[in-house]
Coordinates of C-alpha atoms and ligand atoms in Angstrom, one line a residue:
M1 CA -36.0 -98.0 -34.8
K2 CA -37.2 -95.5 -32.6
N3 CA -36.1 -92.1 -32.5
K4 CA -34.1 -91.2 -29.2
Y5 CA -35.4 -87.6 -29.4
N6 CA -38.8 -86.4 -29.9
A7 CA -39.9 -83.4 -32.0
F8 CA -39.8 -81.0 -29.5
Q9 CA -36.5 -81.9 -28.5
I10 CA -35.1 -81.8 -31.8
L11 CA -36.8 -78.3 -32.4
T12 CA -35.0 -76.9 -29.4
K13 CA -31.7 -78.2 -30.4
V14 CA -32.0 -76.9 -33.9
Y15 CA -33.1 -73.5 -32.7
R16 CA -30.1 -73.5 -30.1
H17 CA -27.7 -74.6 -32.8
T18 CA -28.9 -72.1 -35.5
L19 CA -28.9 -69.0 -33.0
N20 CA -25.4 -70.1 -32.1
A21 CA -24.2 -70.4 -35.8
V22 CA -26.1 -67.2 -37.0
P23 CA -27.6 -65.3 -34.1
F24 CA -28.6 -62.0 -36.4
S25 CA -29.9 -64.0 -39.5
G26 CA -31.6 -66.4 -37.2
A27 CA -33.5 -64.0 -35.0
S28 CA -34.3 -61.5 -37.8
G29 CA -36.0 -64.7 -39.6
I30 CA -38.1 -65.5 -36.4
L31 CA -39.3 -61.9 -36.0
N32 CA -40.2 -61.8 -39.9
Y33 CA -42.2 -64.9 -39.5
L34 CA -44.0 -63.9 -36.2
V35 CA -45.3 -60.5 -37.9
Q36 CA -46.0 -62.4 -41.3
G37 CA -48.2 -64.7 -39.2
L38 CA -50.3 -62.1 -37.3
F39 CA -50.6 -59.9 -40.7
P40 CA -53.6 -61.7 -42.2
A41 CA -55.8 -61.5 -39.1
F42 CA -54.7 -57.9 -38.5
S43 CA -55.5 -56.8 -42.3
A44 CA -58.8 -58.6 -42.0
L45 CA -59.8 -56.3 -39.0
I46 CA -58.6 -53.2 -40.8
Q47 CA -59.8 -54.1 -44.1
A48 CA -63.6 -54.7 -42.6
R49 CA -63.2 -51.2 -41.0
L50 CA -61.8 -49.5 -44.1
F51 CA -64.8 -51.1 -46.4
D52 CA -67.5 -50.0 -43.9
A53 CA -66.0 -46.5 -43.6
T54 CA -65.8 -46.2 -47.2
Y55 CA -69.5 -47.4 -47.3
S56 CA -70.6 -44.7 -44.9
L57 CA -68.7 -42.2 -46.7
T58 CA -70.8 -42.8 -49.8
Q59 CA -74.0 -42.6 -47.5
G60 CA -72.6 -39.2 -45.9
T61 CA -72.3 -40.7 -42.5
D62 CA -68.5 -40.6 -42.0
T63 CA -65.5 -38.5 -42.6
L64 CA -62.6 -38.9 -45.2
T65 CA -60.1 -38.5 -42.1
I66 CA -61.2 -41.9 -40.8
I67 CA -61.0 -43.4 -44.2
I68 CA -57.3 -42.1 -44.2
L69 CA -56.6 -43.4 -41.1
Y70 CA -57.7 -47.0 -41.9
G71 CA -56.4 -46.8 -45.3
S72 CA -52.7 -45.6 -43.8
L73 CA -52.9 -48.4 -41.1
F74 CA -53.8 -51.1 -43.9
V75 CA -50.9 -49.8 -46.1
G76 CA -48.4 -49.2 -43.4
S77 CA -48.8 -52.8 -42.0
Y78 CA -48.7 -54.1 -45.5
A79 CA -45.3 -52.2 -46.0
V80 CA -44.0 -53.2 -42.6
A81 CA -44.8 -57.1 -43.4
N82 CA -43.1 -56.5 -46.8
I83 CA -39.9 -54.7 -45.2
L84 CA -39.2 -57.5 -42.9
Q85 CA -39.9 -60.0 -45.5
F86 CA -37.1 -58.4 -47.7
I87 CA -34.8 -57.8 -44.8
S88 CA -35.0 -61.5 -43.9
S89 CA -34.7 -62.7 -47.3
I90 CA -31.5 -60.7 -47.6
T91 CA -30.3 -62.4 -44.3
I92 CA -31.5 -65.8 -45.4
N93 CA -29.5 -65.4 -48.6
A94 CA -26.6 -64.0 -46.8
G95 CA -26.0 -67.5 -45.4
I96 CA -28.2 -69.2 -43.0
Y97 CA -28.0 -72.2 -45.2
E98 CA -24.4 -72.1 -46.2
R99 CA -23.0 -70.8 -42.8
C100 CA -25.2 -73.5 -40.8
T101 CA -24.1 -76.3 -43.2
S102 CA -20.4 -75.5 -42.4
Y103 CA -21.2 -75.1 -38.6
Y104 CA -22.8 -78.4 -38.7
N105 CA -19.9 -80.3 -40.7
M106 CA -17.5 -78.6 -38.5
K107 CA -19.4 -80.3 -35.6
I108 CA -19.3 -83.5 -37.2
S109 CA -15.6 -83.1 -37.8
E110 CA -14.9 -82.2 -34.1
K111 CA -16.9 -85.1 -32.9
T112 CA -15.2 -87.6 -35.3
A113 CA -11.9 -86.4 -34.0
T114 CA -12.8 -87.2 -30.5
L115 CA -14.3 -90.7 -31.1
P116 CA -12.2 -93.8 -30.0
L117 CA -10.6 -95.4 -32.9
I118 CA -12.5 -98.7 -32.3
A119 CA -15.8 -96.7 -33.4
F120 CA -14.5 -96.7 -37.0
E121 CA -14.8 -100.5 -37.1
D122 CA -18.6 -100.3 -36.0
V123 CA -20.6 -100.5 -39.2
N124 CA -23.6 -99.0 -36.9
I125 CA -21.3 -96.1 -36.1
L126 CA -19.9 -95.4 -39.7
N127 CA -23.8 -95.4 -40.8
L128 CA -24.9 -93.1 -38.3
Q129 CA -21.8 -91.0 -39.4
N130 CA -22.8 -91.1 -42.8
R131 CA -26.6 -90.2 -42.1
A132 CA -25.5 -87.2 -39.9
K133 CA -23.2 -85.9 -42.8
D134 CA -26.0 -86.2 -45.2
C135 CA -28.3 -84.4 -43.0
A136 CA -25.5 -81.6 -42.9
N137 CA -25.0 -81.4 -46.5
R138 CA -28.4 -81.7 -47.4
E139 CA -29.2 -78.8 -45.3
I140 CA -31.8 -80.7 -43.3
L141 CA -31.4 -79.0 -40.0
S142 CA -31.4 -75.4 -41.6
Q143 CA -34.6 -76.7 -43.4
I144 CA -36.2 -77.8 -40.2
Y145 CA -35.4 -74.4 -38.7
M146 CA -37.0 -72.3 -41.5
S147 CA -39.9 -74.8 -42.0
S148 CA -40.7 -74.9 -38.4
T149 CA -40.7 -71.1 -38.2
V150 CA -42.9 -71.0 -41.4
I151 CA -45.0 -73.7 -39.6
I152 CA -45.4 -71.7 -36.6
T153 CA -46.1 -68.5 -38.6
K154 CA -48.6 -70.1 -40.8
G155 CA -50.2 -71.7 -37.7
I156 CA -50.6 -68.2 -35.8
S157 CA -52.0 -66.9 -39.1
V158 CA -54.6 -69.6 -39.5
I159 CA -55.7 -69.6 -35.7
S160 CA -55.6 -65.7 -35.5
T161 CA -57.7 -65.3 -38.6
I162 CA -60.2 -68.0 -37.7
S163 CA -60.6 -66.0 -34.2
V164 CA -61.4 -63.2 -36.4
L165 CA -64.1 -65.0 -38.4
A166 CA -65.4 -66.7 -35.5
A167 CA -66.0 -63.3 -33.6
Y168 CA -68.2 -62.4 -36.8
N169 CA -69.9 -65.8 -36.8
I170 CA -69.2 -68.9 -35.2
W171 CA -70.2 -70.8 -38.4
F172 CA -67.2 -69.9 -40.4
V173 CA -65.2 -72.2 -37.7
P174 CA -66.7 -75.4 -38.8
I175 CA -66.5 -74.4 -42.4
S176 CA -62.9 -73.6 -41.9
I177 CA -62.3 -76.8 -40.2
F178 CA -64.0 -78.7 -42.9
S179 CA -62.3 -77.2 -45.6
V180 CA -58.8 -77.6 -44.5
L181 CA -58.8 -80.7 -42.1
P182 CA -58.5 -83.2 -45.2
Y183 CA -55.2 -81.7 -45.9
F184 CA -54.0 -82.7 -42.4
I185 CA -55.2 -86.1 -42.6
V186 CA -54.0 -86.7 -46.0
R187 CA -50.4 -84.9 -45.2
I188 CA -49.9 -87.0 -41.9
L189 CA -50.7 -90.5 -44.0
R190 CA -48.6 -89.6 -47.1
G191 CA -45.8 -88.2 -44.9
K192 CA -45.7 -91.6 -43.1
E193 CA -45.7 -93.6 -46.3
F194 CA -43.1 -91.1 -47.8
Y195 CA -40.8 -91.6 -44.8
S196 CA -41.3 -95.4 -44.9
L197 CA -40.6 -95.5 -48.6
K198 CA -37.3 -93.4 -48.3
K199 CA -36.3 -95.5 -45.4
A200 CA -37.0 -98.7 -47.3
Q201 CA -34.8 -97.4 -50.4
T202 CA -31.7 -96.6 -48.2
K203 CA -30.2 -99.9 -49.5
K204 CA -30.9 -99.1 -53.1
T205 CA -29.9 -95.2 -52.8
R206 CA -26.7 -96.5 -51.0
R207 CA -25.9 -98.9 -54.1
L208 CA -26.6 -96.0 -56.3
D209 CA -23.8 -93.9 -54.5
Y210 CA -21.7 -96.8 -54.4
L211 CA -21.9 -97.6 -58.3
W212 CA -21.5 -93.9 -59.1
G213 CA -18.6 -93.7 -56.9
L214 CA -16.9 -96.7 -58.9
F215 CA -17.1 -94.5 -62.0
H216 CA -15.0 -91.9 -60.2
N217 CA -12.2 -94.0 -58.6
K218 CA -9.0 -94.5 -60.4
Q219 CA -8.3 -98.1 -59.8
A220 CA -12.0 -99.2 -60.7
I221 CA -11.9 -97.0 -63.9
K222 CA -8.7 -98.8 -65.1
E223 CA -10.1 -102.3 -64.4
M224 CA -13.4 -101.3 -66.1
R225 CA -11.7 -100.3 -69.2
V226 CA -9.3 -103.2 -69.5
M227 CA -11.9 -106.0 -68.5
G228 CA -14.8 -104.4 -70.4
F229 CA -17.6 -104.5 -67.5
G230 CA -17.9 -100.5 -67.6
E231 CA -21.3 -100.9 -69.5
Y232 CA -22.5 -103.6 -67.2
L233 CA -22.1 -101.4 -64.2
A234 CA -23.5 -98.3 -65.8
Q235 CA -26.7 -100.6 -66.7
R236 CA -27.0 -101.7 -62.9
W237 CA -26.7 -98.2 -62.0
V238 CA -29.5 -97.3 -64.5
E239 CA -31.6 -100.2 -63.4
T240 CA -31.4 -99.2 -59.9
R241 CA -32.0 -95.4 -60.3
D242 CA -35.2 -96.2 -62.5
E243 CA -36.6 -98.6 -59.5
V244 CA -36.0 -95.9 -57.2
N245 CA -37.6 -93.4 -59.5
E246 CA -40.6 -95.6 -60.2
E247 CA -41.3 -96.2 -56.5
L248 CA -41.2 -92.4 -55.8
W249 CA -43.3 -91.7 -58.8
K250 CA -46.0 -94.1 -57.7
Q251 CA -46.0 -92.4 -54.3
N252 CA -46.1 -89.0 -56.1
I253 CA -49.4 -89.9 -58.2
K254 CA -51.0 -91.3 -54.9
D255 CA -50.1 -88.1 -53.2
R256 CA -51.3 -85.9 -56.0
K257 CA -54.7 -87.6 -56.3
S258 CA -55.2 -87.1 -52.6
M259 CA -54.3 -83.3 -53.0
L260 CA -56.7 -83.1 -55.7
F261 CA -59.6 -84.4 -53.5
C262 CA -58.4 -81.9 -50.8
D263 CA -58.4 -78.9 -53.2
T264 CA -62.0 -79.8 -54.2
L265 CA -63.1 -79.8 -50.6
K266 CA -61.3 -76.6 -50.1
I267 CA -63.2 -75.0 -53.1
I268 CA -66.5 -76.4 -51.8
G269 CA -65.6 -74.6 -48.4
Y270 CA -64.7 -71.4 -50.0
G271 CA -68.2 -71.4 -51.7
L272 CA -70.0 -72.4 -48.4
S273 CA -68.0 -69.4 -46.8
I274 CA -69.1 -67.0 -49.6
L275 CA -72.8 -68.4 -49.0
L276 CA -72.8 -68.0 -45.2
A277 CA -71.2 -64.4 -45.5
L278 CA -73.8 -63.4 -48.0
F279 CA -76.6 -64.9 -45.9
L280 CA -75.3 -62.9 -42.8
A281 CA -75.1 -59.6 -44.8
V282 CA -78.2 -60.1 -46.6
N283 CA -80.1 -60.4 -43.0
G284 CA -78.0 -57.5 -41.5
H285 CA -75.9 -59.7 -39.0
I286 CA -72.9 -58.0 -40.7
S287 CA -71.7 -55.2 -42.4
I288 CA -70.6 -54.8 -46.0
G289 CA -67.3 -54.2 -44.9
V290 CA -67.2 -57.3 -42.8
F291 CA -68.6 -59.3 -45.6
G292 CA -65.7 -58.5 -48.1
A293 CA -63.2 -58.9 -45.1
C294 CA -64.5 -62.3 -44.4
I295 CA -64.2 -63.7 -47.8
A296 CA -60.9 -62.5 -48.4
A297 CA -59.5 -63.5 -44.9
F298 CA -61.3 -67.0 -45.6
K299 CA -59.2 -67.4 -48.8
S300 CA -56.0 -66.2 -47.2
M301 CA -56.6 -68.8 -44.1
Q302 CA -57.1 -71.5 -46.8
E303 CA -53.8 -70.8 -48.5
S304 CA -52.0 -70.7 -45.1
T305 CA -53.4 -73.9 -43.8
K306 CA -52.6 -75.6 -47.2
S307 CA -48.9 -74.6 -47.3
F308 CA -48.6 -75.1 -43.4
L309 CA -49.7 -78.8 -43.7
I310 CA -47.6 -79.3 -46.6
D311 CA -44.5 -78.2 -44.6
L312 CA -45.8 -80.2 -41.7
G313 CA -45.9 -83.4 -43.8
T314 CA -42.4 -83.4 -44.8
M315 CA -41.3 -82.9 -41.1
P316 CA -41.3 -86.6 -40.0
E317 CA -38.5 -87.4 -42.6
K318 CA -36.6 -84.5 -41.6
M319 CA -36.7 -85.4 -37.8
A320 CA -35.5 -88.8 -38.5
F321 CA -32.3 -87.2 -40.0
A322 CA -31.9 -84.8 -37.4
N323 CA -32.3 -87.4 -34.8
D324 CA -29.3 -89.3 -36.3
F325 CA -27.3 -85.9 -36.6
F326 CA -27.8 -85.5 -32.6
E327 CA -27.4 -89.2 -31.6
F328 CA -23.7 -88.9 -33.6
L329 CA -23.0 -86.0 -31.6
D330 CA -24.0 -87.9 -28.2
L331 CA -21.6 -90.7 -29.1
T332 CA -19.2 -91.7 -26.3
E333 CA -16.0 -89.8 -26.9
D334 CA -12.3 -91.4 -26.5
Q335 CA -11.3 -91.8 -22.8
N336 CA -7.6 -90.8 -22.4
G337 CA -5.9 -92.1 -19.3
K338 CA -4.0 -89.7 -16.9
R339 CA -0.8 -91.4 -16.2
S340 CA 2.5 -90.2 -18.3
I341 CA 5.1 -92.9 -18.8
D342 CA 8.9 -92.4 -19.1
G343 CA 9.8 -94.7 -22.0
I344 CA 8.7 -98.2 -22.8
K345 CA 10.5 -100.9 -20.6
D346 CA 8.0 -103.7 -21.3
C347 CA 4.7 -104.3 -22.8
V348 CA 2.7 -107.2 -21.2
L349 CA -0.6 -108.9 -22.8
S350 CA -2.3 -111.0 -20.2
N351 CA -5.3 -113.4 -21.4
V352 CA -6.1 -110.8 -24.1
S353 CA -9.3 -111.6 -26.3
F354 CA -10.7 -109.2 -28.7
A355 CA -13.8 -109.2 -31.0
Y356 CA -14.7 -106.6 -33.3
P357 CA -17.9 -104.7 -33.3
N358 CA -20.8 -106.1 -34.7
S359 CA -18.9 -109.7 -34.9
N360 CA -19.7 -112.8 -32.9
D361 CA -16.3 -114.2 -33.6
Y362 CA -12.9 -113.4 -31.8
A363 CA -10.2 -112.1 -33.8
L364 CA -8.0 -112.7 -30.9
K365 CA -8.4 -115.6 -28.2
N366 CA -6.7 -115.6 -24.8
V367 CA -3.4 -114.2 -26.0
S368 CA -0.8 -113.6 -23.5
L369 CA 3.1 -112.4 -24.3
T370 CA 5.7 -109.9 -23.2
I371 CA 7.7 -107.8 -25.3
H372 CA 10.8 -106.5 -23.7
K373 CA 12.9 -103.5 -24.5
G374 CA 15.2 -103.9 -27.4
E375 CA 13.7 -107.2 -28.7
K376 CA 13.3 -107.9 -32.4
V377 CA 10.1 -109.9 -32.6
V378 CA 8.5 -111.2 -35.8
I379 CA 4.8 -112.0 -35.5
L380 CA 4.0 -114.6 -38.2
G381 CA 1.0 -116.0 -39.5
V382 CA -1.0 -116.8 -42.6
N383 CA -3.7 -113.9 -43.4
G384 CA -6.5 -113.4 -41.2
S385 CA -4.7 -115.2 -38.4
G386 CA -5.0 -112.3 -36.0
K387 CA -1.5 -110.4 -36.4
T388 CA -2.8 -106.9 -37.2
T389 CA -5.4 -107.1 -34.4
L390 CA -2.6 -108.2 -32.1
S391 CA -0.5 -105.1 -33.1
K392 CA -3.5 -102.7 -32.4
M393 CA -3.8 -104.3 -29.0
I394 CA 0.0 -103.6 -28.3
L395 CA -0.5 -100.1 -29.6
N396 CA -3.1 -99.4 -27.3
L397 CA -5.5 -98.3 -30.3
Y398 CA -8.4 -100.6 -29.3
P399 CA -9.1 -101.8 -25.9
P400 CA -9.3 -105.6 -25.3
S401 CA -12.6 -107.4 -25.0
Q402 CA -11.3 -109.4 -22.1
G403 CA -7.9 -109.4 -20.5
E404 CA -5.7 -106.5 -20.0
V405 CA -2.4 -104.8 -21.7
R406 CA 0.1 -103.0 -19.5
Y407 CA 3.0 -100.9 -20.3
N408 CA 5.8 -100.6 -17.6
S409 CA 3.1 -102.3 -15.3
I410 CA 0.5 -99.6 -16.1
L411 CA -2.9 -100.4 -17.2
S412 CA -3.5 -99.3 -20.8
S413 CA -6.6 -97.5 -20.1
D414 CA -4.6 -95.2 -17.5
I415 CA -2.2 -94.3 -19.6
D416 CA -2.0 -90.9 -21.2
K417 CA -2.0 -91.9 -25.1
N418 CA 0.0 -88.8 -26.0
S419 CA 2.8 -89.8 -23.6
L420 CA 2.7 -93.5 -24.8
Y421 CA 2.9 -92.5 -28.6
S422 CA 5.7 -90.1 -28.3
Y423 CA 7.8 -93.4 -27.6
I424 CA 6.0 -95.3 -30.7
S425 CA 6.3 -95.5 -34.3
V426 CA 4.3 -97.4 -36.8
V427 CA 4.7 -98.3 -40.4
P428 CA 1.3 -99.7 -41.3
Q429 CA 0.2 -102.1 -44.2
D430 CA -1.7 -99.4 -46.0
F431 CA 0.6 -96.8 -45.6
V432 CA 0.1 -93.3 -47.0
T433 CA 2.1 -92.1 -50.2
Y434 CA 2.0 -88.4 -49.2
S435 CA 1.7 -85.8 -52.0
L436 CA 4.1 -83.7 -50.1
T437 CA 7.8 -82.7 -50.4
L438 CA 10.6 -85.3 -50.0
R439 CA 11.4 -83.6 -46.8
E440 CA 7.8 -83.6 -45.2
N441 CA 7.5 -87.4 -46.4
I442 CA 10.2 -88.2 -44.0
A443 CA 10.3 -85.5 -41.3
I444 CA 6.3 -85.4 -40.8
S445 CA 6.8 -87.9 -38.3
D446 CA 9.1 -85.8 -35.8
L447 CA 8.4 -82.2 -36.9
K448 CA 11.0 -80.6 -34.4
H449 CA 13.4 -81.9 -37.1
L450 CA 11.6 -80.8 -40.3
Q451 CA 14.3 -78.5 -41.3
D452 CA 17.4 -80.8 -40.1
D453 CA 18.8 -81.6 -43.7
A454 CA 21.5 -83.6 -42.3
L455 CA 19.3 -85.8 -40.3
I456 CA 16.8 -86.4 -43.2
K457 CA 19.5 -87.3 -45.5
Q458 CA 21.1 -89.6 -43.1
A459 CA 17.4 -91.3 -43.1
L460 CA 17.3 -91.3 -46.8
K461 CA 20.6 -93.3 -46.9
L462 CA 19.9 -95.5 -44.2
S463 CA 16.7 -96.7 -46.0
G464 CA 18.5 -97.2 -49.1
L465 CA 17.1 -94.3 -50.8
K466 CA 20.3 -92.2 -51.2
S467 CA 19.8 -92.0 -54.8
L468 CA 16.5 -90.6 -54.6
L469 CA 17.6 -87.1 -53.5
N470 CA 19.9 -87.0 -56.8
E471 CA 16.6 -88.1 -59.0
V472 CA 14.6 -85.6 -57.5
G473 CA 16.8 -82.8 -56.9
S474 CA 16.4 -81.3 -53.7
L475 CA 14.4 -82.2 -50.2
G476 CA 11.9 -79.6 -51.2
E477 CA 10.9 -81.4 -54.4
Q478 CA 7.1 -82.1 -54.6
L479 CA 6.4 -85.9 -54.7
G480 CA 3.5 -87.6 -56.2
R481 CA 1.7 -87.0 -59.5
E482 CA -1.4 -85.5 -57.6
F483 CA 0.3 -81.9 -57.8
G484 CA 2.6 -82.6 -60.7
G485 CA 5.4 -83.8 -58.5
K486 CA 7.7 -86.7 -59.1
E487 CA 5.9 -90.0 -59.1
L488 CA 7.8 -93.0 -57.2
S489 CA 7.8 -96.5 -57.7
G490 CA 5.8 -98.9 -55.2
G491 CA 9.3 -99.9 -53.6
Q492 CA 10.5 -96.4 -53.2
W493 CA 7.3 -95.3 -51.7
Q494 CA 7.5 -98.3 -49.1
K495 CA 11.3 -97.5 -48.1
L496 CA 10.1 -93.9 -47.7
A497 CA 7.3 -95.0 -45.4
I498 CA 10.0 -97.1 -43.3
A499 CA 12.4 -94.2 -43.4
R500 CA 9.5 -92.0 -41.9
G501 CA 8.8 -94.6 -39.3
L502 CA 12.6 -94.6 -38.3
F503 CA 12.9 -90.8 -38.5
K504 CA 10.9 -90.4 -35.3
K505 CA 13.0 -90.9 -32.3
S506 CA 10.8 -93.7 -31.0
E507 CA 11.7 -96.7 -28.6
L508 CA 9.3 -99.1 -30.2
I509 CA 8.5 -99.4 -33.8
I510 CA 6.0 -101.7 -35.4
L511 CA 6.1 -102.7 -39.1
D512 CA 2.7 -104.3 -40.3
E513 CA 3.8 -105.9 -43.6
P514 CA 4.5 -102.6 -45.4
T515 CA 6.7 -104.7 -47.8
S516 CA 4.3 -107.6 -48.3
A517 CA 3.6 -106.7 -52.0
L518 CA 7.3 -107.1 -52.9
D519 CA 9.2 -109.7 -54.1
P520 CA 10.1 -112.0 -51.2
L521 CA 13.7 -111.5 -51.7
I522 CA 13.5 -107.7 -52.2
E523 CA 11.3 -107.7 -49.0
T524 CA 13.9 -109.6 -46.9
E525 CA 16.6 -107.1 -48.3
I526 CA 14.7 -104.1 -46.9
L527 CA 13.7 -105.7 -43.7
Q528 CA 17.3 -106.8 -43.0
K529 CA 18.5 -103.3 -43.4
F530 CA 15.5 -102.0 -41.1
I531 CA 16.6 -104.4 -38.5
E532 CA 20.1 -103.0 -38.5
I533 CA 19.0 -99.6 -38.5
A534 CA 16.5 -100.2 -35.5
K535 CA 19.3 -101.9 -33.5
N536 CA 18.5 -99.5 -30.4
K537 CA 14.8 -99.9 -30.7
T538 CA 12.3 -102.4 -29.9
A539 CA 11.0 -103.5 -33.0
L540 CA 7.9 -105.5 -33.9
I541 CA 7.5 -107.0 -37.5
I542 CA 4.2 -108.4 -38.5
S543 CA 4.6 -110.8 -41.5
H544 CA 3.0 -113.8 -43.2
R545 CA 6.5 -114.6 -44.8
I546 CA 9.4 -116.5 -43.1
G547 CA 11.9 -114.2 -44.8
L548 CA 13.3 -112.3 -41.7
C549 CA 12.6 -114.9 -39.0
K550 CA 16.0 -116.2 -38.8
L551 CA 17.3 -112.7 -37.8
A552 CA 14.5 -112.2 -35.2
D553 CA 15.2 -112.6 -31.4
R554 CA 11.7 -114.4 -31.3
I555 CA 9.0 -115.6 -33.5
I556 CA 5.4 -115.6 -32.4
V557 CA 3.5 -117.8 -34.6
M558 CA -0.4 -117.0 -34.8
K559 CA -3.2 -119.2 -35.9
E560 CA -6.9 -118.8 -35.8
G561 CA -6.4 -115.8 -33.3
Q562 CA -4.2 -117.7 -30.8
I563 CA -0.5 -117.9 -30.4
C564 CA 0.4 -121.4 -31.5
E565 CA 4.0 -121.3 -31.0
T566 CA 6.8 -119.2 -29.8
G567 CA 10.7 -119.4 -30.0
T568 CA 13.7 -118.7 -32.1
H569 CA 14.1 -120.0 -35.8
Y570 CA 15.9 -122.9 -34.5
D571 CA 13.8 -123.6 -31.5
L572 CA 10.5 -123.6 -33.9
M573 CA 12.3 -125.9 -36.4
Q574 CA 12.9 -128.4 -33.9
K575 CA 9.3 -128.2 -32.9
N576 CA 8.3 -129.4 -36.1
G577 CA 4.8 -127.7 -35.7
E578 CA 3.0 -124.7 -37.8
Y579 CA 6.3 -122.7 -38.3
K580 CA 8.3 -125.8 -39.6
R581 CA 5.1 -126.2 -41.9
L582 CA 5.0 -122.4 -43.1
Y583 CA 9.1 -122.8 -43.4
D584 CA 8.8 -125.7 -45.8
T585 CA 6.2 -124.2 -48.1
Q586 CA 8.0 -120.8 -48.4
E587 CA 11.4 -121.9 -48.3
Q588 CA 11.7 -122.1 -52.0
W589 CA 10.9 -118.1 -52.6
Y590 CA 14.2 -117.5 -50.9
R591 CA 16.5 -119.5 -52.8
K592 CA 18.5 -117.0 -55.1
Ligands
ADP1 P1 -3.9 -110.8 -40.0 O1 -3.4 -109.5 -39.6 O2 -3.4 -112.0 -39.6 O3 -4.1 -110.9 -41.7 P2 -6.2 -109.7 -38.8 O4 -6.0 -109.3 -37.7 O5 -6.4 -108.6 -39.8 O6 -5.4 -110.9 -39.6 O7 -7.8 -110.5 -38.8 C1 -8.1 -111.2 -38.0 C2 -9.6 -111.7 -38.0 O8 -10.5 -110.7 -37.8 C3 -10.2 -112.1 -39.3 O9 -10.9 -113.2 -39.3 C4 -10.8 -110.7 -40.0 O10 -11.7 -111.2 -40.8 C5 -11.2 -110.2 -38.9 N1 -11.2 -108.9 -38.9 C6 -10.2 -108.1 -39.2 N2 -10.6 -106.7 -39.3 C7 -11.8 -106.8 -38.9 C8 -13.0 -105.8 -38.9 N3 -12.7 -104.4 -38.9 N4 -14.2 -106.1 -38.5 C9 -14.4 -107.3 -38.4 N5 -13.5 -108.5 -38.3 C10 -12.5 -107.9 -38.8

């Protein structure tokens, strides 16, 4: 894919951000590189004068004062260049890289926080975010900053030195070009090949990261040990690593051979320059001083060119990563509506269809439904029928692809999400087991009441966790193994998640199968209790089990992204359709 930004635009952005993140270090770096760039040409000029003055002194035609003057200038400029280099090495070591990395990571976090949630379903955006993180953590933007200043320095140095040489004799110019041009051509060609190789290797390197990650994942390690496939995975990692290294090695060898060819031409060029300078000196076209200075300047010019082109060759790859970073920063942010609401009277979905990003199939097709205040609704359906997606529409987490969602007749996109969410509570399928205190695990959903012991104890009691407080000792007790606290059973964590959901003073609460891993009878028991506690709220319970359906005011049966039936348990049994079919298959699970 073509980059969005060209090299100049990327450089401008990198400079702006670096000078923003580290103004002093960044600016002193630039000053140092400018001086370093002009130093070789300046020293060639002074050197020639110094040599000539020394020669004249031996002939008795010049005075010692002139030598001292040129000598001091030469040593002085050398000292200034070194002092600046020293200062800039301190400022660079004092953190251009580290401080910029944390600055760029902060930019990624800030951006991530403002993205619409639907962006996290988009593989392209997730990949872009990954590459942006990679760019920040591998310090690529700081490298671009440093390399570009070095390239500019060396560029100034090469051009100014060639100009000085050209002033002595124009033939130095073609010899210079002949001896350094091959580096340029080779770097461009090999640089392109290297970038293409790296890009082609992305899948393999991602697989390496993935396999490596498995060896650091608790669940995977357990399974590996018991099932005995650890060695197989390790072998796959080794094979992939070897493939990647082999390809890089081949490219490296090719690169080294080309560089050897260039080095040979460089040496030939150097030899020619000495011959030319000798010829000019012998024929009296240049002085002895200029002869010596030319040879020294030519060599320094060649070295500068070599490193300049080597830095330049690695730029296309870095630029591609930087482009990803800046494209990530450009992503459209979440749009929040402006209208506040005063409670949730109803939620109406009209002809809502929804397809996930990068997917051609609709997860929801033409769904219309109204949820009234105070209703207890069960959304039932087999796995993959669209229940969770429907709940995301109701929660205004994702915008529908077609159709509309309204709360109290206000369009979902016009509503201020903070206002809406102040009335909603959710207990998701993959709820989090927080390694925090027992108090925080409950009251984190309504921080105003974090210190309200009576309210927290009531929530514990209501969600069947009264004995937990005695077990752990106090509300301030740490939970979870992570920090040496008490570990709870799966059921206890689930009840705690429900208690947290209920603790928030919400009007609408959505439970997305947080108890589905439990035995159907225990699940029903917990959910029955939940309905009792949530009696003043609108409650939406998503389930693939029929356990709770008899207690619901309404059951919405989903099939292949559509609502196929709706009604009470008794209505739907009469209908003899999908609900009856599910009921007949599951009914045995609920016999005591
Ligand atoms: P349920 O909650 O009933 O199990 P979901 O709403 O999770 O069903 O899924 C409905 C459909 O949407 C399924 O076909 C599923 O594969 C698809 N789906 C769910 N999440 C994503 C996603 N992030 N990206 C693409 N497709 C998805």
